[in-house]
Structures are given as structure tokens and as C-alpha cells.
């Protein structure tokens, strides 16, 4: 097994930049996910790791070895593609055995035993003689995984392996893939555009946007403490507001300004509150202690008149009539119900707040479009963004 | 991998055995790793030796006379009224010529078109005739459903594999004084037509050859029109006519233009048909180059060939530009519904449409079946009914013929032998070029153009070059190298045939999911192993179809063979047909039938594997869709 480093990797295609100065470290045995919208550079990163492309600048290292110039066949990397790319002229067993033509099975087994073991591992025992075309999408995907694992790769790359499957199967398979990966302990880089999938399976997630790294962290980190507006809006539902700082005790004490986002030695915002005005309504926002989140956006100074971007998750908003939400510790505003999506165990309500769209997630909602509602949220539930 | 060996050396076998064993392992390793590069290099060498060098010698002949460089032969061709008609007067005295045009236009253009002008003129007429005959065919095949439609559609590939000499024999039999066309006209009480050795004969024969091309390409485009686009236009208020004009026609026009350009390229350089149906009085450039070479007037032949090649390459370039702009048919297209040939309701409009189809079917049957049937009939027709006299003549000639006379059986053996030799060369060359040009790399277009150049250069020129270069011998570092006529013929056939292998294999290779190769490589296969293990097995039907094409091209090749065939011992079937045609129609038609049988066999192979490949692709696509949408 191996850990993987990308050091300042840039990839340019005729005139366009697919990746710019990406640096990542994937740890040995980690399930690491690259997530982002199409065109963000995640598949390019995967192709650089597999050796199908080479970086324009920067280095790719497996452990201590620079793999520049090492062709794909010598990298010991298993790849599973979105469409599985099974060889249609070979049976399932022949597909799985293909990689064993070029290397011996890793643990001294016979090739036939290795193939049988892998088919067993992915729950396809006895299917070896079938043609790939005769299998369902989910089965094909598992054949592709078995084929990639057969030669004992040091690194497993999964390129959107679920996106051709229907939603229910996808949820079941991603659990299986995660379990398989942690059993084998193979370092895995998983590419997906589905942020929910990324949060569900990964040890760590890297969010890419326009060829740049937006944030890297555990799924909980990325969801709870998005570093940028892009991450806040891409990962999960979110309400992002821009407000003008009106009254900030913080601004007065913020003389010692940190020089970089990573500088946590001085923290002007520590445990303070900022008051901002959005749509004519004043909100008090909590500025979380910056000490335990070096990479967050909080560690910076603000002063009156500045524009501040912050977000509140839909599940942190509460609805009520104005009277019910009389509690002063809550931020409040009044809005009109635009529409409601009934999603089963919860309901997503879209509100119109003087022209600003707001989304609320509730366990139950009985209102009608046009109803006036009071929306409240706790200052602690807000998160300041870059 | 931390602390282990580097990934590059991870899988090296720990072989401490004998030196030879290591050498062999190294060699095998080099072959699998560098196999594609090696095949590419060998192909490039073969092309240089068998195509570029011979063609270059022809150009050199055009500018090098008795050791001195001169533009005289070229200048002579370009200013001789015999070649360029009134353009010669224009070049000689531009001002005077313009004066004459103003005062007496008739006198100014009295010089006529000249040989080059006539060649272009007959090509233009042939192109118009081919489009006129081919377009209705596309309409019938794309818009009507009837039993045998698919068969008919695949039969449109026939012109590619029918030897031109045989088509010429068919038309001689068809148009001739005693032929069925005049028989039909007499029976109808109409005057007889003396079509043989006239321009219309050449044009109709060219239409026979090229109209199916127009039909084929246009039908494909028509079937690629998504019915939903027409329905959208209709729902937005367009009438059926308007929807056709605005939505369908723009999608057909590129196909029509591509096929018309290709027809022009083909007919401009057409040789056996013009030679057999026009004779030297209706000579084209190609025929004249042949005549000059036959008269041993190499300098002038070379000069004329240079002019012709320049024109051909320009035309082919235009064609490739057109073709490149043609987008491939989109996937997931729902084609337009086809109407039944027999309508449920005989409304006046439906009746008129069906009458048009019937009329076209009659004309098409006459043009396409007439010559072939005439040839077969003429081969067995005698004064007293059916006879095998002509075939008996062929057998007898084989046994008793003089050394300069056609030996039919020898011709069959030669054709088959040359075809096998050409196939063995053309197949690896074609596959190597296909594999090289489907990958994206800088300069790919240049490689593609260089490799496809044999498409644009006439067989006469290649044959002439091989004759003057390799057959007469070249001196390399004081060693005189020369090859025999048969070797040169195989070379010429391979050069003519391998682009067809490439054209069959390259689209199939390009259509393969590149992730198949990438999967193989990440599993440890070298690029060459991936080609052998994954790509070639999947495009095998294309390879076989390309091989059948190559065989058919070789069997039917006439242009370079007739230049290179030094005597009856190296005649092929088409050359034998042409030689016989000059003297006796009966044996010529019998020899033509033999050629037809041999060619048909390779055609059957082409269609067999072509169809199977098509079915396999379709099945694959269906499963993809099911598997994608419903993971069971």
C-alpha cells in the first residue's frame, strides 16, 4: 500500500487549465474523495494518478517515488470507471483474471484461486462464466471492482462508479464499497459529483472547483465548517446571506490582524459577536473560536460597513408565528411561504424574504403558499464565509 | 511501496538465468512495449519505398530530361492547345485573347476544352448524372419500408468491389448494336442508339459506378435525421414541405456534397471505363498518360501525370475538408418513420408518389442490372441459343495460346496470388495506420494525410513510378536494386488496398471506449498488449471487412497492373478482360463472368462480417441502456 502526494500539480490542455497548483496528501489506507461539479478537475486528478495523463507542472508521488514517466501498466493502480469498461469479449472470470496475466497473485495463490476469491469477495461466486453484457449494472460494477483489485494494486481509483446506477442501488452499493475498502485497507481515491455520496463514504473529502482546491477535511468538518461560499452552497443545502456589519465590538478590538488565514496566533473574533444587517433586519452572529479551526474564514477582522457573507443550514432555521418566537435570544425575520416540497420524513419549505429566497427544512409543515411566517435561528448556528 | 522497489521495476522477473534467455525476454519485452512504434515505422518505410519514392520518380522524370533540370515538358503540357484547349491561347497572348473574346467569342473558344478540360467536363457530367440517379435511391431507401430494403441498402457497396473493367464489358455488351438496349428499343419501335464510343456511354457507366455512392452516403444522413427535430418544427407551425426544407435538407446537403466531390475525384481519374467505352478518341488525362507511357514517351507522360496528380490531390483535399465537416450521426436518434411501399389508402397523392418510385425502380434496374445481365447473357449467347463456346474458347486459349496471348487460367492464378500477397502487406499496414491515427497527438492530421495520399494518386502514376524506379532498377550505394514485375504489382495493389483496411478499422477503433484500453493498461498491459488483447478482438469484424475490401480491390485493380504487367505471364483477370475486349466480345464477357464470380465471393465476405459487426454493436448499445437505467 502507499500514500499519495500531489505537489503543486497543474494540468493544462490546449489553452485551458484543468487543474492549477493542486497539492494533496492521501494517507496510506485512506478512503479519500474528490468531489465537485463537472469540469472541476476531479477526473483529471484521477487520470494523473493513473498515469493516463502527465502533469504540466508539479509532481505526483507514490510514497517517496516520483512517478513521472512511469506508464500506467507499471504503477500498480486499479481503476474502476463510471461505465465499468468491462472487456465485452471476455467472460466475467476472464475480466477478473486479465491483470494476473502480467503479475502473479499477491499472496502466492494460484490465479484461479485468486479469481474465485475476488468473485466471492464481491458476492459474484458462480458468475465467472457469464458474459459481462448478461449482468445487471450493479453486478457489472462489482466485476469491475474485482478486476481492479485482482493484481493487488497499491492504489484504487474509482471514477464515479455509482453514477450509472439507480438511487436505491447506489446507496446500498456505496456501503458495500466502503466496507470492502476498509477490510482490504487499500488506499482509495474516489471521484464523484454527488456530495451526499462523498460525505457518506469518505474518511476525508477534497472539494474542487474550477481546478482549484476549495477545502479538504473530514465529511463532518466540510459540512459543519465550510471554508468558502462555494463549499457552503455545494455541500448540502444552505442559505447564504450577505450582510452589512453595523455594530461590531469585534471591529474595535480587532487591531491585531492576522496576516494569513492560517495564522491563528491572534484571534480578534474570539467568542465575540458581530451584528449585521440583512434586508433591513439586524442579526447577531456568533464568531466561533478560531483557535480550533485554523483554515476557517473566521480568523479575520471586520469593521462597521464591511460586507460579511454567512450561511445558515436549512435544518437550523425554525418556523413559527411571530408570537411563538418571542424569544429574544433568537434572530428573527418575517417571510412568505413560496412553495413546499414534501420529501417523506421531512419537508423542504421555500420562503420569499423580501425577494431573498430562503430554504427551511422541517420535520413537518402544514402551511400553504402565501402564509406569513416568522423564521428564527440561533446565533450559534451561523457560519461566516470568505 | 514505501521502502520497496520503485514501481517501474516492481514487476521485473527475478531472472538470473542464461544470457540467451534474458536476451529473448528483452526482445519479447521490447516487442510488446514498442510493438506499435515498430509496426508504424515499418509501415512508414513501406510507404516510402512502395509509394512516395515511385511517385517522386515520376515527378523527377517530369523536370529532369537527360540530366538537366527543366520545366520544358511541364510548360509544353500547360501551353499545348491539345491538352488545355483555349487556355493555351489565353496563356500565349492574354491581351489578344481577350480581344478575340470580345469581337468573336465563337472563334476564341474554338480551341475547345483540350484533354484536361474534357476530363473535367466528363467528370462534371458524370457527377451530375450520379447525383441525379443516386438521390431518388436515397429517398426510397430512407423513407419507404419494403421487403429487401436492408439487402438493397447493403448492395449499394457494390461499386467499391466491382472491377471497373468488368463494368466496362457489361456496358459494351449492353449498349452494343446487338445488345439488349437496342433490342428493347427496336421492339418498342424506337430508333436504335449508337451509344458505344460516345460521351453518354462514359457518363452512364460512371453513374452506374458512383450513383450508389451518392445513395449510400445520403441514405445514411437521412437515417441520421432525428424525427423529433422534424416533429418540433411541425409543432412550431412549419408545413411538411417547410419542415423538410428547414430541418431535413440542411442535414442531407453535406452528404450530397461529399458524395458529389468524391464522385468527381473518382471520375476525373477513371481509367478502364473511359479506355473501353471511349477509346482514344474520347481520351481523358489518365488514358493519355497510359498511351504516352505505352509509346515510351516518358517525359511527356510524367509531365502530364504531374499535372493530373496536382489536380487530383487538390480535389481529394477538398473532399477531405468536406468529409471532416460532416458530423457523425448522433446517438439515440429516432429515425423518421418509413412509409409502407404499398399504402393502405390509394389517395391521388399516395398513388403519384408510388408511381414515381416505380419509375425510378425501372430506370435503376435498367442501369444497374442491364450491363451485368447483358454480360452474363452475352457470355452464353450464341446464334443457335445457349452455348458454352466462349468458355470453351478460354480453356482452349489456355492450352494453345501463343506467348503474347491471354492465358485465362494463368490470369486467375495471378489475380489470386497477387491478392494474397497484397493482403499480407495491406492488412498490417492498414491496421498500423488506423491505430496510429485514432490516437490524438500533435501532427496526427499530417500523418493521416500522408498515409491516405495513395487515395489521391492514380494507379497509372503509381504503376509508372514503380516501373521506372524499382522494376528498371535503382542504384543505391553502387548496388543496383531491382524487383520483378510481379513483386511490383503486389506492391502497387497493397498501396491501393491498404487505405480501405484503414477506412474500415479506424472508425471502429475510434468508436471504442478509450477506458477499455486504459483499464487494460492499469491492469498491467502495455499499449501493444492492450491493442492485441482488447482493441483488435473488438474491431475484428472491421478488420475482416477491410481485408475483404483489400482482396476485392486487388482482384479488380487494373490501372497500375496494366502498366506493370510485362507479358501474358503476369496478366491478371482485369487485364485479360481488357485484352480480350479489344478483339472478341464473347470471350471477354466470359472472362468478365469469371471475374464477377471471384469478386462476388469477396463481396459476400465483406457483407457477412459487416452485418455481424453491425448487429453486435446494436446489441451492445441496447444492453448498455438497460443496464444503465435499471440495475437489477
Tab-separated table of N, CA and C in Angstrom, chain A residues 206-313:
chain	number	residue	atom	x	y	z
A	206	UNK	N	-12.040	16.139	-0.456
A	206	UNK	CA	-11.484	17.370	-1.017
A	206	UNK	C	-12.507	17.953	-1.976
A	207	UNK	N	-12.887	19.194	-1.748
A	207	UNK	CA	-13.849	19.843	-2.640
A	207	UNK	C	-13.068	20.649	-3.668
A	208	UNK	N	-13.296	20.342	-4.950
A	208	UNK	CA	-12.608	21.045	-6.032
A	208	UNK	C	-13.597	21.920	-6.777
A	209	UNK	N	-13.081	23.044	-7.263
A	209	UNK	CA	-13.920	23.962	-8.032
A	209	UNK	C	-13.025	24.696	-9.007
A	210	UNK	N	-13.362	24.623	-10.307
A	210	UNK	CA	-12.562	25.285	-11.341
A	210	UNK	C	-11.082	24.951	-11.249
A	211	UNK	N	-10.775	23.702	-10.976
A	211	UNK	CA	-9.384	23.282	-10.963
A	211	UNK	C	-8.616	23.668	-9.712
A	212	UNK	N	-9.324	24.224	-8.740
A	212	UNK	CA	-8.649	24.613	-7.504
A	212	UNK	C	-9.244	23.879	-6.321
A	213	UNK	N	-8.409	23.707	-5.300
A	213	UNK	CA	-8.869	23.072	-4.076
A	213	UNK	C	-9.590	24.118	-3.219
A	214	UNK	N	-10.857	23.836	-2.869
A	214	UNK	CA	-11.603	24.773	-2.035
A	214	UNK	C	-11.415	24.441	-0.556
A	215	UNK	N	-11.491	23.145	-0.259
A	215	UNK	CA	-11.377	22.744	1.140
A	215	UNK	C	-11.092	21.252	1.204
A	216	UNK	N	-10.339	20.857	2.220
A	216	UNK	CA	-10.130	19.439	2.431
A	216	UNK	C	-10.320	19.163	3.920
A	217	UNK	N	-11.012	18.068	4.213
A	217	UNK	CA	-11.257	17.762	5.619
A	217	UNK	C	-12.151	16.554	5.752
A	218	UNK	N	-12.472	16.195	6.996
A	218	UNK	CA	-13.395	15.092	7.208
A	218	UNK	C	-14.776	15.531	6.731
A	219	UNK	N	-15.656	14.578	6.426
A	219	UNK	CA	-17.000	14.964	5.995
A	219	UNK	C	-17.681	15.900	6.997
A	220	UNK	N	-17.501	15.636	8.296
A	220	UNK	CA	-18.138	16.486	9.312
A	220	UNK	C	-17.607	17.912	9.228
A	221	UNK	N	-16.291	18.040	9.140
A	221	UNK	CA	-15.665	19.365	9.010
A	221	UNK	C	-16.235	20.137	7.839
A	222	UNK	N	-16.236	19.468	6.691
A	222	UNK	CA	-16.611	20.169	5.467
A	222	UNK	C	-18.080	20.588	5.529
A	223	UNK	N	-18.903	19.738	6.142
A	223	UNK	CA	-20.313	20.073	6.221
A	223	UNK	C	-20.548	21.167	7.265
A	224	UNK	N	-19.933	21.023	8.411
A	224	UNK	CA	-20.228	21.951	9.509
A	224	UNK	C	-19.470	23.248	9.390
A	225	UNK	N	-18.289	23.206	8.848
A	225	UNK	CA	-17.471	24.409	8.793
A	225	UNK	C	-16.991	24.662	7.377
A	226	UNK	N	-17.897	24.914	6.451
A	226	UNK	CA	-17.439	25.200	5.080
A	226	UNK	C	-16.535	26.417	5.083
A	227	UNK	N	-15.457	26.339	4.331
A	227	UNK	CA	-14.482	27.421	4.342
A	227	UNK	C	-14.879	28.533	3.390
A	228	UNK	N	-15.536	28.168	2.314
A	228	UNK	CA	-15.839	29.183	1.304
A	228	UNK	C	-17.314	29.128	0.958
A	229	UNK	N	-17.765	30.171	0.295
A	229	UNK	CA	-19.150	30.235	-0.133
A	229	UNK	C	-19.451	29.057	-1.062
A	230	UNK	N	-18.464	28.718	-1.931
A	230	UNK	CA	-18.704	27.609	-2.857
A	230	UNK	C	-18.971	26.312	-2.092
A	231	UNK	N	-18.146	26.030	-1.102
A	231	UNK	CA	-18.316	24.794	-0.335
A	231	UNK	C	-19.648	24.829	0.408
A	232	UNK	N	-19.967	25.983	0.986
A	232	UNK	CA	-21.214	26.112	1.736
A	232	UNK	C	-22.412	25.779	0.858
A	233	UNK	N	-22.383	26.236	-0.385
A	233	UNK	CA	-23.526	26.020	-1.267
A	233	UNK	C	-23.489	24.664	-1.952
A	234	UNK	N	-22.264	24.107	-2.159
A	234	UNK	CA	-22.158	22.844	-2.893
A	234	UNK	C	-22.424	21.647	-1.991
A	235	UNK	N	-21.931	21.704	-0.770
A	235	UNK	CA	-22.079	20.561	0.131
A	235	UNK	C	-23.342	20.753	0.966
A	236	UNK	N	-24.366	19.999	0.675
A	236	UNK	CA	-25.625	20.113	1.401
A	236	UNK	C	-26.399	21.366	1.007
A	237	UNK	N	-27.656	21.456	1.481
A	237	UNK	CA	-28.448	22.668	1.257
A	237	UNK	C	-27.925	23.756	2.173
A	238	UNK	N	-28.022	24.985	1.744
A	238	UNK	CA	-27.586	26.066	2.609
A	238	UNK	C	-28.291	27.355	2.238
A	239	UNK	N	-28.373	28.254	3.213
A	239	UNK	CA	-28.832	29.610	2.951
A	239	UNK	C	-27.643	30.528	3.149
A	240	UNK	N	-27.262	31.233	2.102
A	240	UNK	CA	-26.116	32.136	2.203
A	240	UNK	C	-26.633	33.564	2.131
A	241	UNK	N	-26.252	34.367	3.102
A	241	UNK	CA	-26.689	35.766	3.146
A	241	UNK	C	-25.478	36.684	3.112
A	242	UNK	N	-25.717	37.863	2.553
A	242	UNK	CA	-24.687	38.896	2.650
A	242	UNK	C	-25.244	40.023	3.493
A	243	UNK	N	-24.494	40.408	4.499
A	243	UNK	CA	-24.985	41.458	5.383
A	243	UNK	C	-23.937	42.536	5.580
A	244	UNK	N	-24.435	43.707	6.027
A	244	UNK	CA	-23.514	44.808	6.279
A	244	UNK	C	-23.259	44.863	7.783
A	245	UNK	N	-22.003	44.912	8.145
A	245	UNK	CA	-21.658	44.949	9.568
A	245	UNK	C	-22.067	46.307	10.129
A	246	UNK	N	-22.948	46.300	11.158
A	246	UNK	CA	-23.410	47.578	11.694
A	246	UNK	C	-22.792	47.875	13.048
A	247	UNK	N	-22.702	46.858	13.852
A	247	UNK	CA	-22.262	47.128	15.213
A	247	UNK	C	-21.352	45.997	15.610
A	248	UNK	N	-20.117	46.302	15.721
A	248	UNK	CA	-19.205	45.213	15.979
A	248	UNK	C	-18.208	45.582	17.046
A	249	UNK	N	-18.451	45.019	18.206
A	249	UNK	CA	-17.473	45.191	19.273
A	249	UNK	C	-16.144	44.599	18.814
A	250	UNK	N	-16.264	43.613	18.000
A	250	UNK	CA	-15.094	42.921	17.499
A	250	UNK	C	-14.199	43.855	16.704
A	251	UNK	N	-14.854	44.644	15.855
A	251	UNK	CA	-14.088	45.532	14.997
A	251	UNK	C	-13.217	46.474	15.827
A	252	UNK	N	-13.737	46.859	16.980
A	252	UNK	CA	-12.981	47.780	17.813
A	252	UNK	C	-11.727	47.142	18.390
A	253	UNK	N	-11.860	45.860	18.715
A	253	UNK	CA	-10.704	45.199	19.329
A	253	UNK	C	-9.799	44.561	18.292
A	254	UNK	N	-10.237	44.609	17.057
A	254	UNK	CA	-9.515	43.858	16.018
A	254	UNK	C	-8.289	44.565	15.502
A	255	UNK	N	-7.481	45.080	16.355
A	255	UNK	CA	-6.297	45.800	15.881
A	255	UNK	C	-5.187	44.853	15.452
A	256	UNK	N	-5.119	43.753	16.174
A	256	UNK	CA	-4.069	42.792	15.818
A	256	UNK	C	-4.594	41.848	14.748
A	257	UNK	N	-4.386	42.239	13.503
A	257	UNK	CA	-4.944	41.475	12.386
A	257	UNK	C	-4.015	40.328	11.998
A	258	UNK	N	-4.535	39.128	11.905
A	258	UNK	CA	-3.693	38.026	11.449
A	258	UNK	C	-3.242	38.271	10.013
A	259	UNK	N	-2.065	37.850	9.692
A	259	UNK	CA	-1.547	38.131	8.355
A	259	UNK	C	-2.064	37.152	7.323
A	260	UNK	N	-2.284	35.930	7.728
A	260	UNK	CA	-2.829	34.964	6.763
A	260	UNK	C	-3.964	34.202	7.421
A	261	UNK	N	-4.673	33.503	6.592
A	261	UNK	CA	-5.784	32.711	7.093
A	261	UNK	C	-5.302	31.607	8.027
A	262	UNK	N	-4.060	31.240	7.848
A	262	UNK	CA	-3.562	30.128	8.649
A	262	UNK	C	-2.954	30.598	9.967
A	263	UNK	N	-2.802	31.891	10.091
A	263	UNK	CA	-2.177	32.425	11.293
A	263	UNK	C	-3.216	32.483	12.400
A	264	UNK	N	-3.069	31.629	13.390
A	264	UNK	CA	-4.076	31.581	14.443
A	264	UNK	C	-3.538	32.118	15.765
A	265	UNK	N	-2.409	32.739	15.698
A	265	UNK	CA	-1.799	33.190	16.947
A	265	UNK	C	-2.616	34.313	17.590
A	266	UNK	N	-3.191	35.157	16.781
A	266	UNK	CA	-4.015	36.247	17.311
A	266	UNK	C	-5.438	36.037	16.824
A	267	UNK	N	-6.383	36.155	17.718
A	267	UNK	CA	-7.745	35.883	17.302
A	267	UNK	C	-8.667	37.008	17.758
A	268	UNK	N	-8.852	37.998	16.922
A	268	UNK	CA	-9.645	39.174	17.302
A	268	UNK	C	-11.122	38.835	17.505
A	269	UNK	N	-11.583	37.741	16.887
A	269	UNK	CA	-13.019	37.472	16.933
A	269	UNK	C	-13.399	36.546	18.077
A	270	UNK	N	-12.437	36.208	18.887
A	270	UNK	CA	-12.659	35.169	19.868
A	270	UNK	C	-13.884	35.423	20.729
A	271	UNK	N	-14.815	34.445	20.640
A	271	UNK	CA	-16.047	34.426	21.441
A	271	UNK	C	-16.850	35.729	21.347
A	272	UNK	N	-16.602	36.534	20.370
A	272	UNK	CA	-17.360	37.780	20.223
A	272	UNK	C	-18.561	37.591	19.310
A	273	UNK	N	-19.379	38.578	19.288
A	273	UNK	CA	-20.498	38.582	18.362
A	273	UNK	C	-20.360	39.731	17.382
A	274	UNK	N	-20.893	39.489	16.190
A	274	UNK	CA	-20.929	40.544	15.188
A	274	UNK	C	-22.397	40.825	14.905
A	275	UNK	N	-22.745	42.074	14.743
A	275	UNK	CA	-24.110	42.392	14.356
A	275	UNK	C	-24.095	42.852	12.901
A	276	UNK	N	-24.943	42.214	12.117
A	276	UNK	CA	-25.006	42.597	10.699
A	276	UNK	C	-26.445	42.936	10.347
A	277	UNK	N	-26.605	43.632	9.231
A	277	UNK	CA	-27.953	43.958	8.768
A	277	UNK	C	-28.156	43.325	7.393
A	278	UNK	N	-29.227	42.504	7.297
A	278	UNK	CA	-29.595	41.892	6.020
A	278	UNK	C	-31.057	42.245	5.750
A	279	UNK	N	-31.352	42.757	4.579
A	279	UNK	CA	-32.729	43.144	4.240
A	279	UNK	C	-33.354	44.037	5.315
A	280	UNK	N	-32.555	44.886	5.920
A	280	UNK	CA	-33.077	45.798	6.928
A	280	UNK	C	-33.284	45.176	8.292
A	281	UNK	N	-32.955	43.901	8.438
A	281	UNK	CA	-33.124	43.243	9.731
A	281	UNK	C	-31.749	42.997	10.346
A	282	UNK	N	-31.682	43.212	11.660
A	282	UNK	CA	-30.404	43.015	12.349
A	282	UNK	C	-30.287	41.595	12.864
A	283	UNK	N	-29.107	41.007	12.669
A	283	UNK	CA	-28.843	39.676	13.210
A	283	UNK	C	-27.570	39.724	14.035
A	284	UNK	N	-27.602	38.951	15.085
A	284	UNK	CA	-26.365	38.753	15.839
A	284	UNK	C	-25.757	37.424	15.385
A	285	UNK	N	-24.492	37.457	14.998
A	285	UNK	CA	-23.837	36.234	14.542
A	285	UNK	C	-22.756	35.848	15.524
A	286	UNK	N	-22.665	34.554	15.786
A	286	UNK	CA	-21.594	34.085	16.650
A	286	UNK	C	-20.329	33.955	15.827
A	287	UNK	N	-19.264	34.458	16.366
A	287	UNK	CA	-17.981	34.191	15.722
A	287	UNK	C	-17.323	33.098	16.528
A	288	UNK	N	-17.245	31.915	15.957
A	288	UNK	CA	-16.742	30.777	16.716
A	288	UNK	C	-15.288	30.979	17.075
A	289	UNK	N	-14.868	30.347	18.147
A	289	UNK	CA	-13.451	30.451	18.488
A	289	UNK	C	-12.612	29.972	17.309
A	290	UNK	N	-11.702	30.811	16.929
A	290	UNK	CA	-10.927	30.476	15.734
A	290	UNK	C	-9.794	29.517	16.009
A	291	UNK	N	-9.474	29.353	17.287
A	291	UNK	CA	-8.271	28.591	17.606
A	291	UNK	C	-8.314	27.160	17.093
A	292	UNK	N	-9.471	26.541	17.116
A	292	UNK	CA	-9.511	25.135	16.722
A	292	UNK	C	-9.852	24.939	15.252
A	293	UNK	N	-9.840	25.993	14.501
A	293	UNK	CA	-10.101	25.816	13.072
A	293	UNK	C	-9.239	26.766	12.253
A	294	UNK	N	-8.044	26.368	12.150
A	294	UNK	CA	-7.051	27.232	11.529
A	294	UNK	C	-7.419	27.628	10.096
A	295	UNK	N	-8.096	26.753	9.418
A	295	UNK	CA	-8.331	27.043	8.000
A	295	UNK	C	-9.658	27.738	7.755
A	296	UNK	N	-10.369	28.077	8.811
A	296	UNK	CA	-11.701	28.650	8.599
A	296	UNK	C	-11.609	30.128	8.221
A	297	UNK	N	-12.744	30.666	7.869
A	297	UNK	CA	-12.785	32.046	7.416
A	297	UNK	C	-12.929	33.022	8.584
A	298	UNK	N	-13.122	32.472	9.788
A	298	UNK	CA	-13.456	33.358	10.900
A	298	UNK	C	-12.288	34.204	11.380
A	299	UNK	N	-11.123	33.662	11.169
A	299	UNK	CA	-9.965	34.312	11.741
A	299	UNK	C	-9.581	35.551	10.953
A	300	UNK	N	-10.404	36.536	11.010
A	300	UNK	CA	-10.069	37.794	10.347
A	300	UNK	C	-10.870	38.905	11.005
A	301	UNK	N	-10.484	40.090	10.772
A	301	UNK	CA	-11.138	41.205	11.454
A	301	UNK	C	-12.195	41.812	10.547
A	302	UNK	N	-13.213	42.349	11.195
A	302	UNK	CA	-14.241	43.053	10.432
A	302	UNK	C	-14.447	44.407	11.089
A	303	UNK	N	-14.929	45.348	10.321
A	303	UNK	CA	-15.264	46.631	10.920
A	303	UNK	C	-16.577	47.108	10.327
A	304	UNK	N	-17.204	48.054	10.995
A	304	UNK	CA	-18.516	48.535	10.581
A	304	UNK	C	-18.476	48.965	9.116
A	305	UNK	N	-19.516	48.609	8.374
A	305	UNK	CA	-19.575	48.978	6.973
A	305	UNK	C	-19.080	47.876	6.051
A	306	UNK	N	-18.334	46.937	6.573
A	306	UNK	CA	-17.887	45.802	5.769
A	306	UNK	C	-19.072	44.935	5.349
A	307	UNK	N	-18.889	44.235	4.239
A	307	UNK	CA	-19.891	43.244	3.859
A	307	UNK	C	-19.417	41.889	4.339
A	308	UNK	N	-20.328	41.164	4.946
A	308	UNK	CA	-19.973	39.881	5.522
A	308	UNK	C	-20.882	38.815	4.933
A	309	UNK	N	-20.308	37.685	4.490
A	309	UNK	CA	-21.119	36.574	3.977
A	309	UNK	C	-21.197	35.500	5.047
A	310	UNK	N	-22.403	35.033	5.296
A	310	UNK	CA	-22.545	33.953	6.277
A	310	UNK	C	-23.634	32.999	5.818
A	311	UNK	N	-23.659	31.824	6.406
A	311	UNK	CA	-24.669	30.859	5.997
A	311	UNK	C	-25.341	30.231	7.208
A	312	UNK	N	-26.557	29.779	6.973
A	312	UNK	CA	-27.315	29.044	7.992
A	312	UNK	C	-27.918	27.835	7.305
A	313	UNK	N	-27.672	26.642	7.829
A	313	UNK	CA	-28.244	25.432	7.244
A	313	UNK	C	-29.769	25.452	7.376
